[in-house]
Short mmCIF file of C-alpha atoms and ligand atoms in Angstrom, two decimals:
data_model
loop_
_atom_site.label_atom_id
_atom_site.label_comp_id
_atom_site.label_asym_id
_atom_site.label_seq_id
_atom_site.Cartn_x
_atom_site.Cartn_y
_atom_site.Cartn_z
CA MET J 1377 -26.17 7.55 40.64
CA ALA J 1378 -24.41 6.20 37.55
CA VAL J 1379 -24.93 2.73 36.11
CA VAL J 1380 -22.03 1.64 33.85
CA MET J 1381 -22.88 -1.05 31.27
CA ALA J 1382 -20.97 -2.72 28.42
CA MET J 1383 -23.52 -3.94 25.89
CA GLU J 1384 -26.52 -2.25 24.24
CA ALA J 1385 -28.56 -5.45 24.61
CA GLU J 1386 -27.89 -5.48 28.37
CA ALA J 1387 -28.82 -1.80 28.73
CA ARG J 1388 -31.94 -1.60 26.54
CA PRO J 1389 -34.42 -3.14 29.05
CA ILE J 1390 -33.39 -0.85 31.94
CA VAL J 1391 -33.26 2.24 29.70
CA GLU J 1392 -36.84 1.48 28.57
CA ARG J 1393 -38.16 0.64 32.04
CA ILE J 1394 -37.05 3.90 33.61
CA GLY J 1395 -37.84 5.95 30.48
CA ALA J 1396 -34.28 7.28 30.25
CA ARG J 1397 -33.54 9.64 27.36
CA GLU J 1398 -30.25 9.89 25.55
CA VAL J 1399 -28.10 13.00 26.02
CA GLU J 1400 -25.23 14.06 23.77
CA GLY J 1401 -21.86 12.56 24.66
CA ALA J 1402 -19.66 15.59 23.83
CA THR J 1403 -16.67 13.26 24.03
CA PRO J 1404 -14.49 11.39 21.52
CA LEU J 1405 -15.37 8.15 23.33
CA PRO J 1406 -18.12 5.92 21.87
CA VAL J 1407 -19.92 6.05 25.28
CA ARG J 1408 -23.69 6.74 25.27
CA PHE J 1409 -25.45 8.43 28.22
CA PHE J 1410 -29.14 7.92 29.09
CA VAL J 1411 -30.62 10.01 31.90
CA ALA J 1412 -33.76 9.69 34.01
CA ARG J 1413 -35.19 10.97 37.28
CA ALA J 1414 -36.20 8.28 39.79
CA GLY J 1415 -37.86 9.65 42.94
CA ASP J 1416 -35.38 12.08 44.44
CA CYS J 1417 -32.48 10.63 42.49
CA ASP J 1418 -30.91 11.46 39.11
CA VAL J 1419 -29.86 8.30 37.28
CA VAL J 1420 -27.43 8.16 34.37
CA ILE J 1421 -26.91 4.94 32.46
CA ALA J 1422 -23.54 5.02 30.69
CA VAL J 1423 -23.10 2.40 27.98
CA ASN J 1424 -19.62 1.76 26.55
CA GLY J 1425 -20.93 2.06 22.97
CA ARG J 1426 -19.84 0.61 19.66
CA ASP J 1427 -16.15 0.13 18.94
CA PRO J 1428 -15.44 2.50 16.02
CA ARG J 1429 -12.99 0.11 14.38
CA HIS J 1430 -14.72 -3.24 14.86
CA GLY J 1431 -18.37 -2.22 15.01
CA VAL J 1432 -19.25 -4.33 18.06
CA ASP J 1433 -20.06 -3.35 21.66
CA SER J 1434 -16.94 -2.14 23.47
CA ILE J 1435 -16.82 -4.89 26.09
CA GLY J 1436 -13.82 -5.36 28.37
CA THR J 1437 -11.77 -3.34 30.80
CA GLU J 1438 -10.36 -0.47 28.69
CA ALA J 1439 -13.75 0.80 27.59
CA ALA J 1440 -15.21 0.21 31.07
CA ALA J 1441 -12.46 2.35 32.66
CA LEU J 1442 -12.87 5.17 30.13
CA THR J 1443 -16.67 5.16 30.44
CA THR J 1444 -16.45 5.23 34.23
CA TRP J 1445 -14.00 8.12 34.18
CA GLU J 1446 -16.15 10.04 31.71
CA VAL J 1447 -19.43 9.53 33.59
CA ILE J 1448 -17.85 10.56 36.90
CA ARG J 1449 -16.23 13.63 35.35
CA ARG J 1450 -19.39 14.77 33.63
CA PHE J 1451 -22.17 13.81 36.10
CA ALA J 1452 -20.38 13.65 39.51
CA PRO J 1453 -22.44 10.68 40.76
CA GLU J 1454 -22.50 9.81 44.48
CA LEU J 1455 -22.66 6.11 43.65
CA VAL J 1456 -21.45 4.02 40.68
CA ILE J 1457 -22.96 0.63 39.81
CA SER J 1458 -21.28 -1.76 37.35
CA ALA J 1459 -24.22 -3.64 35.83
CA GLY J 1460 -24.30 -6.41 33.25
CA THR J 1461 -24.20 -10.12 32.63
CA ALA J 1462 -21.74 -12.66 33.97
CA GLY J 1463 -20.84 -16.29 34.35
CA GLY J 1464 -21.48 -18.23 37.56
CA TRP J 1465 -20.65 -21.69 38.85
CA GLN J 1466 -23.14 -24.52 39.35
CA ALA J 1467 -20.78 -25.81 42.06
CA LYS J 1468 -21.42 -22.55 43.94
CA GLY J 1469 -25.19 -22.77 43.50
CA ALA J 1470 -25.59 -20.31 40.61
CA CYS J 1471 -28.52 -20.65 38.18
CA ILE J 1472 -29.14 -18.93 34.84
CA GLY J 1473 -31.01 -15.67 35.50
CA ASP J 1474 -29.79 -15.29 39.10
CA VAL J 1475 -28.79 -11.75 39.96
CA TYR J 1476 -25.77 -11.24 42.20
CA VAL J 1477 -24.53 -8.14 43.96
CA SER J 1478 -20.82 -7.74 44.65
CA SER J 1479 -19.35 -8.50 48.05
CA ASP J 1480 -15.99 -7.60 49.59
CA VAL J 1481 -13.61 -6.83 46.70
CA PHE J 1482 -13.20 -6.84 42.92
CA VAL J 1483 -10.34 -8.90 41.53
CA HIS J 1484 -8.67 -9.55 38.18
CA HIS J 1485 -7.92 -13.17 37.25
CA ASP J 1486 -5.73 -12.55 34.18
CA ARG J 1487 -3.13 -10.11 35.47
CA ARG J 1488 -0.35 -12.38 36.63
CA ILE J 1489 2.76 -10.38 37.54
CA ALA J 1490 5.20 -12.45 39.61
CA ILE J 1491 7.19 -9.50 40.99
CA ALA J 1492 6.88 -8.43 44.63
CA GLY J 1493 4.22 -5.72 44.97
CA PHE J 1494 3.07 -5.97 41.37
CA ASP J 1495 1.45 -9.36 42.04
CA ALA J 1496 -1.07 -7.70 44.38
CA TYR J 1497 -1.43 -4.74 42.01
CA GLY J 1498 -2.36 -7.23 39.27
CA VAL J 1499 -5.12 -8.81 41.34
CA GLY J 1500 -6.46 -5.39 42.30
CA ARG J 1501 -8.77 -6.08 45.28
CA TYR J 1502 -10.68 -2.81 44.86
CA PRO J 1503 -13.42 -2.49 47.49
CA SER J 1504 -17.11 -3.07 46.90
CA ALA J 1505 -19.54 -0.87 48.80
CA ASP J 1506 -21.45 -2.84 51.46
CA THR J 1507 -24.37 -4.55 49.72
CA THR J 1508 -25.68 -6.65 52.63
CA GLY J 1509 -28.75 -4.45 53.21
CA LEU J 1510 -29.55 -4.31 49.49
CA ALA J 1511 -29.14 -8.08 49.04
CA GLU J 1512 -31.36 -8.83 52.05
CA SER J 1513 -34.02 -6.37 51.00
CA LEU J 1514 -34.15 -7.61 47.38
CA GLY J 1515 -33.38 -11.29 48.03
CA LEU J 1516 -30.20 -11.33 45.94
CA LYS J 1517 -27.13 -13.54 46.10
CA ARG J 1518 -23.80 -11.91 46.96
CA GLY J 1519 -20.36 -12.84 45.70
CA VAL J 1520 -16.86 -11.75 44.76
CA VAL J 1521 -16.80 -10.49 41.18
CA THR J 1522 -13.72 -11.51 39.18
CA THR J 1523 -12.76 -9.81 35.91
CA SER J 1524 -10.63 -10.58 32.86
CA ASN J 1525 -10.59 -9.64 29.20
CA SER J 1526 -11.56 -13.13 28.00
CA LEU J 1527 -14.94 -14.83 27.84
CA ASP J 1528 -13.37 -18.24 28.43
CA GLU J 1529 -10.78 -19.10 31.05
CA SER J 1530 -7.36 -20.71 30.93
CA ASP J 1531 -6.03 -23.11 33.58
CA ASP J 1532 -4.05 -20.19 35.03
CA ASP J 1533 -7.25 -18.12 35.19
CA ARG J 1534 -9.01 -21.00 36.97
CA ARG J 1535 -6.25 -21.19 39.56
CA MET J 1536 -6.38 -17.46 40.16
CA ILE J 1537 -10.18 -17.44 40.42
CA ALA J 1538 -9.99 -20.21 43.02
CA ALA J 1539 -7.21 -18.46 44.96
CA ASN J 1540 -9.21 -15.21 45.11
CA GLY J 1541 -12.60 -16.84 45.85
CA GLY J 1542 -14.31 -15.54 42.70
CA ASP J 1543 -18.07 -16.26 42.49
CA VAL J 1544 -19.11 -14.18 39.48
CA LYS J 1545 -17.01 -13.92 36.30
CA GLU J 1546 -17.21 -11.08 33.82
CA MET J 1547 -15.14 -8.56 31.85
CA GLU J 1548 -15.60 -5.04 33.29
CA ALA J 1549 -16.32 -4.69 37.01
CA ALA J 1550 -12.75 -4.54 38.36
CA ALA J 1551 -11.95 -1.73 35.90
CA VAL J 1552 -15.03 0.22 36.98
CA ALA J 1553 -14.07 -0.37 40.63
CA TYR J 1554 -10.50 0.79 40.00
CA VAL J 1555 -11.62 4.11 38.54
CA ALA J 1556 -14.35 4.62 41.15
CA GLU J 1557 -11.79 4.13 43.93
CA LEU J 1558 -9.39 6.61 42.28
CA ALA J 1559 -12.25 9.12 42.08
CA GLY J 1560 -13.40 8.43 45.64
CA VAL J 1561 -16.90 7.33 44.64
CA PRO J 1562 -18.54 4.28 46.32
CA MET J 1563 -19.18 1.48 43.88
CA PHE J 1564 -20.71 -1.98 43.69
CA ALA J 1565 -21.85 -4.38 40.94
CA VAL J 1566 -25.14 -5.99 39.93
CA LYS J 1567 -24.63 -8.98 37.60
CA ALA J 1568 -27.18 -11.34 36.02
CA ILE J 1569 -25.99 -14.85 35.19
CA THR J 1570 -26.07 -15.75 31.48
CA ASP J 1571 -23.88 -18.84 31.64
CA LEU J 1572 -22.53 -21.48 33.98
CA VAL J 1573 -18.76 -21.70 33.68
CA ASP J 1574 -18.71 -25.34 34.89
CA HIS J 1575 -21.47 -26.53 32.51
CA HIS J 1576 -20.61 -28.77 29.54
CA THR J 1577 -22.27 -26.38 27.04
CA ALA J 1578 -19.84 -23.80 25.62
CA THR J 1579 -19.99 -20.42 27.42
CA ALA J 1580 -20.56 -18.44 24.20
CA GLU J 1581 -23.54 -20.66 23.31
CA GLN J 1582 -25.10 -20.29 26.78
CA PHE J 1583 -24.45 -16.54 26.71
CA THR J 1584 -26.25 -16.01 23.39
CA GLU J 1585 -29.15 -18.23 24.47
CA ASN J 1586 -29.68 -16.45 27.81
CA LEU J 1587 -28.68 -12.83 27.12
CA ALA J 1588 -32.24 -11.54 26.66
CA LEU J 1589 -33.61 -13.33 29.76
CA ALA J 1590 -30.71 -12.22 31.96
CA SER J 1591 -30.94 -8.62 30.71
CA GLU J 1592 -34.65 -8.53 31.66
CA ARG J 1593 -33.87 -9.93 35.12
CA LEU J 1594 -31.07 -7.38 35.44
CA ALA J 1595 -33.45 -4.54 34.55
CA GLU J 1596 -36.02 -5.70 37.16
CA VAL J 1597 -33.36 -5.76 39.86
CA LEU J 1598 -31.85 -2.43 38.77
CA VAL J 1599 -35.25 -0.73 39.02
CA ARG J 1600 -35.59 -2.05 42.58
CA THR J 1601 -31.96 -1.14 43.37
CA ILE J 1602 -32.52 2.43 42.22
CA GLY J 1603 -35.65 2.52 44.42
CA PHE J 1604 -33.71 1.17 47.38
CA PHE J 1605 -31.04 3.87 47.13
CA ALA J 1606 -33.41 6.68 46.19
CA VAL J 1607 -35.12 5.95 49.54
CA SER J 1608 -31.97 5.37 51.60
CA VAL J 1609 -30.22 8.44 50.15
CA GLY J 1610 -33.25 10.38 51.44
CA ASN J 1611 -32.71 8.67 54.80
CA GLY J 1612 -29.11 9.81 55.07
CA GLY J 1613 -27.03 7.87 52.54
CA PRO J 1614 -26.51 4.45 51.00
CA ASP J 1615 -25.37 1.53 53.16
CA ALA J 1616 -21.88 2.05 51.77
N1 SAH V 2826 -20.37 -12.84 21.62
C1 SAH V 2826 -20.98 -11.88 22.51
C2 SAH V 2826 -19.94 -11.20 23.33
C3 SAH V 2826 -20.27 -11.14 24.77
S1 SAH V 2826 -18.87 -11.12 25.76
C4 SAH V 2826 -21.81 -10.94 21.69
O1 SAH V 2826 -21.29 -10.10 20.97
O2 SAH V 2826 -23.04 -11.01 21.80
C5 SAH V 2826 -19.50 -11.25 27.31
C6 SAH V 2826 -20.03 -10.02 27.98
O3 SAH V 2826 -20.86 -10.52 29.00
C7 SAH V 2826 -18.98 -9.18 28.69
O4 SAH V 2826 -19.34 -7.83 28.74
C8 SAH V 2826 -18.90 -9.82 30.09
O5 SAH V 2826 -18.82 -8.86 31.13
C9 SAH V 2826 -20.18 -10.63 30.24
N2 SAH V 2826 -20.03 -12.06 30.51
C10 SAH V 2826 -21.07 -12.92 30.59
N3 SAH V 2826 -20.66 -14.16 30.90
C11 SAH V 2826 -19.31 -14.12 31.02
C12 SAH V 2826 -18.30 -15.11 31.33
N4 SAH V 2826 -18.60 -16.37 31.58
N5 SAH V 2826 -17.02 -14.70 31.35
C13 SAH V 2826 -16.69 -13.43 31.10
N6 SAH V 2826 -17.59 -12.46 30.80
C14 SAH V 2826 -18.89 -12.78 30.77
#
């Protein structure tokens, strides 16, 4: 399986926990690959890497799409997981450090194209693999993951998030889902909450404060997720 991640700080705890070792990229992309064997399952963690021009982690949808394409092309995974941090809503019962798995579909909340046909294309609605068994087994919340290329949200974004029933807000998953669907590979997301969108403290401040804690929680859940699928693959395939 392949785990696609945006930030080094998000990836470090899971890379360490499963003892993954880095393999050469052999690609012009800044992506970094870390591989490990978990039970009967090969795991590759693909991290978007540092933006060569700006020197920061390549967060957002372009890098996520390229990384997903590259990891599928090179490793032919049977399952892709978009893993990282995200915002949640107090009004929907989210707490800092909660880990959600994706349900139903992935949507974009910043692609507004008011032309027949293109409006739906903008939203995306790429399918999530069925995570009900995983969520029950690991005691995780489930929700619709909504993606944009901004950390904050405009009033238009808020309206679109409400219209599409978004529960978890981040900057990569819909792009990963788009590429996975094109490639015919089942995909879902695991997202740890760093910030509460409807809290009075600024999102960026909450994010910085909670990144380390959420990344540890994410790593714990990813280890158990890998275990869950390593077993169920042996039993005849993921619940996808
Ligand atoms: N200033 C930060 C940048 C993090 S951007 C830094 O360099 O340390 C936020 C990243 O976390 C993105 O990859 C995104 O997927 C995720 N994220 C966490 N909370 C988010 C939110 N409320 N909205 C959008 N993305 C969020």
